[in-house]
Amino acid sequence: MAFLEISHLDKSFGANRVVKDFNLSVEQGEFVSLLGPSGCGKTTVLRMVAGFETPSSGNIAIDGRDVVNLRPNQRNIGMVFQAYALFPNLTVAQNVAFGLKVAGRAKAETAARVTEMLALIGLPDLADRYPFQLSGGQQQRVALARALAVQPHLLLLDEPLSALDAKIRASLRTEIREIQQRLGITTVFVTHDQEEALSMSDRIVVMNGGMADQIGTPFEIYNRPRTRFVAGFVGTLSRFEAVVKDPAKGAVSLGKQTITLDQQIDAAAGARVTLALRPEAAHLGRFNGCDVILPGKIAEVHFMGSVIRIKADVDGQLMSLDTFNRAETPPPRIGTEVEISLAARDFIVLSA
Amino acid sequence: MIRIWSWGALIIGMIYFILPLVGMTEFSLSMRRGEYSFDAYAVVLSDSQFQATFSYSVIMALFTIVFGVLLVVPTAYWVRLRMPELRPYVEFITLLPLVIPAIVVVFGYIRLYNTSSWLPMTGTALGTNILLMFGYATLSLPYMYRAVDTGLRAVDVGTLTEAAQSLGASWVTILARIILPNVLAAVLSGAFLTFAIVMGEFTMAALLDRPAFGPYMQLLGANRAYEPSALAVIAFAITWACMGLIQLVTRFTKHTRAQT
Ligand SMILES: Nc1ncnc2c1ncn2[C@@H]1O[C@H](COP(=O)(O)OP(=O)(O)OP(=O)(O)O)[C@@H](O)[C@H]1O
Ligand SMILES: [Mg+2]
């Protein structure tokens, strides 16, 4: 039995079914992200785990104990909110000490723990400041320290980085992950930012319309998306319509070419399937280890610094491809005829 | 042109308010013939009746404030947190004391709680005091509720509550340690208004026959010449001090928060 076990969770607000048969097992010490577009029910799942919403049906067990009927203040769960939610009338130290005080810990122990937590988040000098005297990033760190101070079983974070600007977001991302690993605390992290989810998580749950579309490691989710939704939502993809020739051998015809994929296809011969390709799997020119060469014409060039994202017109369909920037070779010009090489095994066949 | 008119309107308004005050103050100082003196004030302040009624009303005001805070803060908090759809109705109820005359309320009390009723509160002094305090709380409800509700609007009640809950806090802890301190400025301004109302209230105290400051002022006014003016100036000073304290508290709380 996993540390956090969510089974057949359902939640409706009136006639609006927001979470549908949601299942998830999180192991002790694991960092799991709920990733999905706005309104897909991520926050609702998290709030049910925290106890702020009651499930319409289903079970939530933490460390083998059913918590559905426990009140939020009995669940021993640390929670970090998008809006920081620091207590404005308390100093940083008092904020961090709040949970310990409520739990009736001794003064000396509380003080020691506060010092330890402030050191952990790298803000040992701000103990006497009030929340309004802190930057957003500092406030969110204090909120994290406050949640961790009581040594909760489980840490829940609901889009904690969304209100911050890009630079701080990136650095805080690493910091949160480091702290989580150092403490070994089981964590569920809600985000709609795929980059965040991919870079921080042990596993990702991609949610769509209240359901878990796919659960897997970032590597699996990115490289082997199981549904059209996951493929479209996580990372960039080029899609191609192809016709199945021989499902057992994995042969399809794409434009004028026939390509043999290294997998069987779950469709009848003559059926249309959608193939998807990550931009980094396609290369300009001839490239070692590539067994497919397609002619194309450069349609768009986006210079993004270390990476140049090119869109090429291949048989009337746009294909994205990424190349690394090199100082000695300028990016290709729009309208240039090029050859694009890729490996057939990199194609992803989208089922649903 | 418009400037002149608006200055004119302002000056007329000031005269309208200030002239009677000046007149009254002047009169209260002229007890001794031919020169200004504080004789009238000395008489009033040394009157044992004054001291008794004044302290009675101060104590009543303090109890009313405590009762009002305990009643209004949790109610306004709960309505904001869990029943936002009821807010207009609750607000309407709290405004009722402005349209229902105090005399109606107090007659209702007397009918309901007289000595031959199911709960004879008017039978004892303590019971009547409690009844009077309820009456005062009702009178101050519109001000207290509005002040607290406005204060609550400035804090993210829902998220702060959830943050506190996830840290293990009970409702009482949340109210006492998070909600109340964050609306303290609002609560205090409501409290000073309550204080001013209770100090000047006449109808309820008179009809319930309690030795309060309001009836004393009335009694003095009917029987003396200079003292009532002195008393009125004192009452004015109390009200104005309350208003000043509201301002001060609002500034003070912001100040300590900004300074540390
Ligand atoms: N208290 C509520 N009453 C009614 N509907 C609600 C309530 N809370 C959430 N919903 C609805 O449930 C759906 C899912 O909401 P939820 O907040 O879980 O989405 P989310 O995935 O967290 O989205 P976002 O990324 O925008 O935060 C939404 O359609 C929302 O309107
Ligand atoms: Mg959300």
XYZ file of C-alpha atoms and ligand atoms in Angstrom, chain A residues 42-44 158-159 190, ligand 2:
7
model
C -6.273 19.766 -10.002
C -7.019 22.117 -7.150
C -10.176 20.220 -6.301
C -1.104 24.491 -5.263
C 0.631 26.429 -8.025
C -0.231 21.214 -8.640
Mg -6.234 25.494 -9.331
